[in-house]
Coordinates of C-alpha atoms and ligand atoms in Angstrom, one line a residue:
M296 CA -11.1 24.2 24.2
T297 CA -7.5 24.2 21.7
V298 CA -6.5 20.8 20.7
Q299 CA -3.0 20.7 20.4
P300 CA -1.4 18.4 17.5
L301 CA 0.0 15.4 18.8
P302 CA 3.8 15.1 19.3
L303 CA 5.6 13.5 15.9
R304 CA 8.4 11.5 16.7
D305 CA 11.6 12.7 15.1
L306 CA 10.2 14.1 12.2
P307 CA 13.0 15.9 10.6
A308 CA 13.0 19.4 11.2
D309 CA 13.0 20.3 7.2
L310 CA 9.6 18.5 6.8
D311 CA 6.7 20.8 6.8
R312 CA 4.1 18.7 9.0
D313 CA 0.9 20.6 7.7
R314 CA 2.5 19.9 4.4
L315 CA 2.7 16.1 4.6
P316 CA 0.7 13.1 2.6
Q317 CA -2.0 11.7 4.3
H318 CA -2.1 8.6 2.4
V319 CA 1.5 7.3 0.9
A320 CA 1.4 4.0 -1.6
V321 CA 4.5 2.1 -2.5
V322 CA 5.5 0.0 -5.1
M323 CA 8.7 -2.2 -3.4
D324 CA 10.4 -3.0 -6.2
G325 CA 14.6 -4.3 -6.2
N326 CA 13.8 -6.9 -4.2
G327 CA 15.7 -9.4 -6.3
R328 CA 18.5 -7.0 -7.9
W329 CA 18.9 -6.4 -4.4
A330 CA 19.4 -10.3 -3.5
K331 CA 21.5 -10.3 -6.9
N332 CA 23.8 -7.5 -6.5
R333 CA 24.5 -9.7 -3.2
G334 CA 25.0 -13.1 -4.9
L335 CA 22.7 -14.1 -2.8
P336 CA 18.8 -15.6 -4.3
R337 CA 15.9 -14.0 -4.8
T338 CA 13.8 -15.0 -1.8
M339 CA 16.9 -12.7 0.3
G340 CA 15.7 -9.8 -1.0
H341 CA 12.1 -10.6 -0.2
R342 CA 12.9 -11.3 3.3
Q343 CA 14.9 -7.6 3.2
G344 CA 11.9 -6.0 2.1
V345 CA 9.7 -7.1 4.2
S346 CA 12.5 -5.3 6.9
A347 CA 11.8 -2.7 4.8
L348 CA 8.4 -2.3 4.7
K349 CA 7.9 -2.5 8.8
E350 CA 10.8 0.5 8.8
I351 CA 8.7 2.9 6.9
L352 CA 5.2 1.6 8.1
R353 CA 7.0 2.5 11.9
C354 CA 7.8 5.4 10.2
C355 CA 4.7 6.5 8.6
D356 CA 3.2 6.1 12.0
D357 CA 5.8 8.4 13.6
W358 CA 5.4 11.3 11.1
G359 CA 1.6 11.6 11.8
I360 CA 1.1 9.9 8.0
G361 CA -2.6 8.1 8.3
A362 CA -2.2 5.3 6.0
L363 CA 0.0 3.4 3.9
T364 CA -0.4 0.8 1.2
A365 CA 2.0 -1.0 -0.5
Y366 CA 1.8 -3.2 -3.6
A367 CA 3.0 -6.8 -2.6
F368 CA 1.7 -9.6 -5.0
S369 CA 0.5 -7.8 -8.6
T370 CA -2.2 -9.9 -10.9
E371 CA 0.8 -10.6 -12.9
N372 CA 3.2 -11.6 -10.3
W373 CA 1.5 -15.5 -11.0
R374 CA 3.7 -15.6 -14.1
R375 CA 6.5 -16.6 -12.0
P376 CA 8.0 -19.1 -10.8
H377 CA 6.6 -21.6 -9.0
S378 CA 9.4 -21.9 -6.2
E379 CA 9.5 -17.9 -6.2
V380 CA 4.9 -18.1 -6.1
D381 CA 5.5 -20.8 -3.1
F382 CA 7.8 -18.5 -1.1
L383 CA 5.8 -15.6 -1.2
M384 CA 2.7 -17.0 -0.2
T385 CA 4.4 -18.8 2.3
L386 CA 6.0 -14.8 3.5
F387 CA 3.3 -13.3 3.4
E388 CA 1.5 -15.6 5.9
H389 CA 4.3 -16.0 8.1
V390 CA 4.9 -12.6 8.7
L391 CA 1.2 -11.7 9.0
W392 CA 0.8 -14.6 11.6
Q393 CA 4.4 -13.4 13.0
E394 CA 3.7 -9.6 13.4
L395 CA 0.1 -9.6 14.3
Q396 CA 1.0 -8.9 18.6
E397 CA 3.0 -5.9 17.4
M398 CA 0.3 -4.3 15.3
M399 CA -2.1 -4.8 18.0
R400 CA 0.7 -3.3 20.5
E401 CA 0.8 -0.4 17.4
N402 CA -2.6 -0.1 16.4
V403 CA -2.4 -0.5 13.0
R404 CA -5.4 -1.2 11.1
I405 CA -4.5 -3.8 8.2
W406 CA -6.8 -3.9 5.3
F407 CA -6.4 -5.8 2.3
A408 CA -6.5 -5.1 -1.6
G409 CA -7.4 -7.5 -4.4
D410 CA -8.6 -11.0 -5.1
V411 CA -7.7 -12.4 -1.6
A412 CA -10.9 -15.4 -2.7
S413 CA -8.1 -17.4 -4.9
L414 CA -5.2 -17.2 -2.8
P415 CA -3.9 -20.3 -1.0
Q416 CA -6.6 -21.1 2.5
S417 CA -4.2 -21.1 5.4
L418 CA -3.1 -17.6 3.9
Q419 CA -7.1 -16.5 3.6
R420 CA -6.8 -17.6 7.3
A421 CA -4.0 -15.5 8.4
I422 CA -5.6 -12.0 6.1
A423 CA -9.2 -12.6 7.5
Q424 CA -7.8 -13.0 11.4
S425 CA -5.5 -9.6 11.4
V426 CA -8.0 -7.7 9.5
E427 CA -10.9 -9.1 12.5
A428 CA -8.3 -8.8 14.9
T429 CA -7.3 -4.7 14.1
Q430 CA -10.4 -3.7 13.0
H431 CA -11.0 -1.6 15.9
N432 CA -7.3 -0.3 16.0
Q433 CA -7.2 4.0 16.1
G434 CA -3.5 3.7 14.7
I435 CA -1.9 4.0 10.6
H436 CA -4.5 2.2 7.9
F437 CA -1.7 -0.1 6.8
T438 CA -3.5 -2.0 3.4
V439 CA -1.8 -4.7 1.4
A440 CA -2.0 -5.3 -2.1
I441 CA -1.9 -8.3 -3.0
N442 CA -3.6 -10.5 -5.7
Y443 CA -4.3 -6.9 -6.7
G444 CA -4.8 -5.9 -10.3
G445 CA -6.4 -2.1 -11.1
R446 CA -8.0 -3.1 -14.0
Q447 CA -9.4 -6.4 -12.6
E448 CA -10.9 -3.9 -9.7
I449 CA -12.5 -1.2 -11.9
V450 CA -13.9 -4.3 -13.3
Q451 CA -15.3 -6.5 -10.4
A452 CA -16.4 -2.8 -9.4
C453 CA -18.5 -2.4 -12.4
R454 CA -19.6 -6.4 -11.9
T455 CA -21.2 -5.6 -9.2
I456 CA -22.6 -1.8 -9.8
A457 CA -24.3 -4.4 -12.7
N458 CA -26.0 -6.2 -11.1
Q459 CA -26.9 -4.4 -8.2
V460 CA -28.6 -2.3 -10.7
K461 CA -30.3 -4.8 -12.5
E462 CA -32.1 -6.2 -9.0
G463 CA -33.2 -3.3 -8.3
I464 CA -30.3 -2.1 -5.2
L465 CA -29.1 1.2 -7.3
D466 CA -29.9 3.4 -9.5
P467 CA -28.1 4.1 -12.5
N468 CA -28.7 7.8 -12.0
E469 CA -26.6 7.6 -8.2
I470 CA -23.4 6.6 -9.8
D471 CA -21.1 9.2 -9.8
E472 CA -17.3 9.4 -8.7
A473 CA -18.0 9.0 -5.1
L474 CA -19.9 5.7 -4.9
F475 CA -18.0 4.2 -7.7
S476 CA -15.1 4.3 -5.3
R477 CA -16.7 2.6 -2.0
Y478 CA -16.6 -0.4 -4.8
L479 CA -13.6 -0.8 -5.0
Y480 CA -11.2 -2.2 -2.7
T481 CA -9.8 0.3 -1.3
T482 CA -13.1 1.7 0.0
N483 CA -12.5 2.5 3.8
V484 CA -9.3 4.7 2.5
R485 CA -8.9 8.0 0.6
D486 CA -6.6 8.2 -2.1
P487 CA -2.8 8.3 -2.1
D488 CA -0.9 11.8 -2.2
L489 CA 1.6 10.3 -2.6
L490 CA 2.8 7.2 -5.1
I491 CA 7.2 5.7 -4.2
R492 CA 8.5 3.7 -7.1
T493 CA 11.7 2.0 -6.3
S494 CA 14.7 0.5 -8.3
G495 CA 13.8 3.3 -11.5
E496 CA 11.0 1.4 -13.5
M497 CA 9.0 4.3 -14.7
R498 CA 5.6 2.5 -15.2
I499 CA 2.5 2.5 -12.6
S500 CA 2.4 -1.1 -13.8
N501 CA -1.5 -1.6 -12.8
F502 CA -1.2 -0.3 -9.4
L503 CA -4.2 1.8 -7.6
L504 CA -5.2 3.1 -11.4
W505 CA -8.5 4.7 -10.1
Q506 CA -7.3 5.7 -6.8
T507 CA -4.0 7.4 -8.4
A508 CA -5.5 9.7 -10.7
Y509 CA -4.0 13.1 -8.7
A510 CA -1.0 11.3 -6.5
E511 CA 2.7 12.9 -6.6
I512 CA 5.1 9.9 -8.3
Y513 CA 7.8 9.7 -7.0
I514 CA 10.4 7.3 -8.4
T515 CA 14.2 6.8 -7.1
D516 CA 17.0 3.6 -8.4
T517 CA 16.8 2.6 -4.7
L518 CA 16.3 -0.6 -4.5
W519 CA 13.1 -1.6 -1.8
P520 CA 15.4 -3.6 0.6
D521 CA 17.6 -0.6 0.7
F522 CA 14.7 2.1 1.0
D523 CA 14.7 3.4 4.6
R524 CA 14.2 6.0 6.6
A525 CA 16.9 8.5 4.8
A526 CA 15.3 7.8 1.3
F527 CA 11.3 8.1 2.5
H528 CA 12.7 11.2 3.9
Q529 CA 14.0 12.6 0.5
A530 CA 10.9 11.8 -0.8
L531 CA 8.6 13.6 1.1
L532 CA 11.4 16.8 0.6
A533 CA 10.5 16.1 -3.3
Y534 CA 6.6 15.7 -2.2
Q535 CA 6.5 18.6 0.1
K536 CA 8.0 21.0 -3.4
R537 CA 5.6 19.6 -5.4
D538 CA 2.9 22.3 -6.8
R539 CA -0.1 20.1 -6.3
R540 CA -3.0 22.0 -8.5
F541 CA -5.2 19.3 -9.2
G542 CA -6.4 20.7 -12.5
G543 CA -6.7 24.0 -10.9
I544 CA -4.1 26.8 -11.7
K545 CA -2.1 28.8 -8.8
S546 CA -4.2 30.4 -6.5
Ligands
FPP145 C1 9.0 -6.6 -6.7 O1 10.7 -7.2 -6.7 C2 8.2 -7.3 -4.9 C3 7.7 -8.5 -4.8 C4 7.0 -9.0 -6.2 C5 7.7 -8.4 -3.9 C6 7.7 -7.6 -2.4 C7 6.7 -8.7 -1.3 C8 7.4 -7.6 0.3 C9 8.5 -7.2 0.4 C10 7.1 -8.4 1.3 C11 5.5 -7.6 1.8 C12 4.8 -8.6 2.7 C13 3.8 -8.6 3.6 C14 3.3 -9.8 4.4 C15 2.9 -7.2 3.1 P1 11.5 -7.5 -7.6 O2 11.4 -9.8 -7.4 O3 10.1 -7.6 -8.3 O4 12.4 -7.5 -7.7 P2 13.3 -7.2 -8.8 O5 12.4 -6.2 -10.0 O6 14.4 -6.7 -8.7 O7 13.6 -8.8 -9.8

């Protein structure tokens, strides 16, 4: 029996459906500048950023991209003014409760990468509830990196592995790249094929340091709240022009 591929909704004709990234990661930068350019408070940029994220999540789902990971709050973002940090924590919580029904309808499976235990209690409850409610969904795998730092993630993986070796649960000879990956926050998703950063900064900013080893990097001057389907389409076109060799040579 031949299995017909699922129809993809509105995939632009110039994109090759067989060469789409399977996992896209985004650094959603430029919310503050977007707001400043309009004479608005920075918080409005973050609100608009949520709309952009929802649109890109829906677009990934429509176009058959199986996983999206978004950098919502880094371990360094605590250095922002208290008022902005408080606003972001409340926004995350509010969005999670507000969007849960929609995620269930759209079959989204949500996951979180980062030190969740240090977040406000009420946000931790929203996180736990959304993970539990969506855990059996079979649609797009959506990871939110929150209180996330790539170095911190690697250190915590090393600490867990070291403890397991100490307790005799793990043999040091078993430690290889595949095993190490399983101790990262992203344990249940493949590595990103494409990393997108908006607002023109040429930095990784401690995001998915291990997982992006072979990701294609796409940087655009577009500010995150303006990053829409058309902008995402351009990113995918650029991705499809890349020659991914993974350290090998062209065949
Ligand atoms: C960076 O822009 C953006 C953030 C630190 C926050 C991003 C968060 C969201 C878009 C909300 C996502 C919500 C959920 C529930 C996943 P910036 O403030 O650094 O912008 P700037 O560089 O222009 O100042």
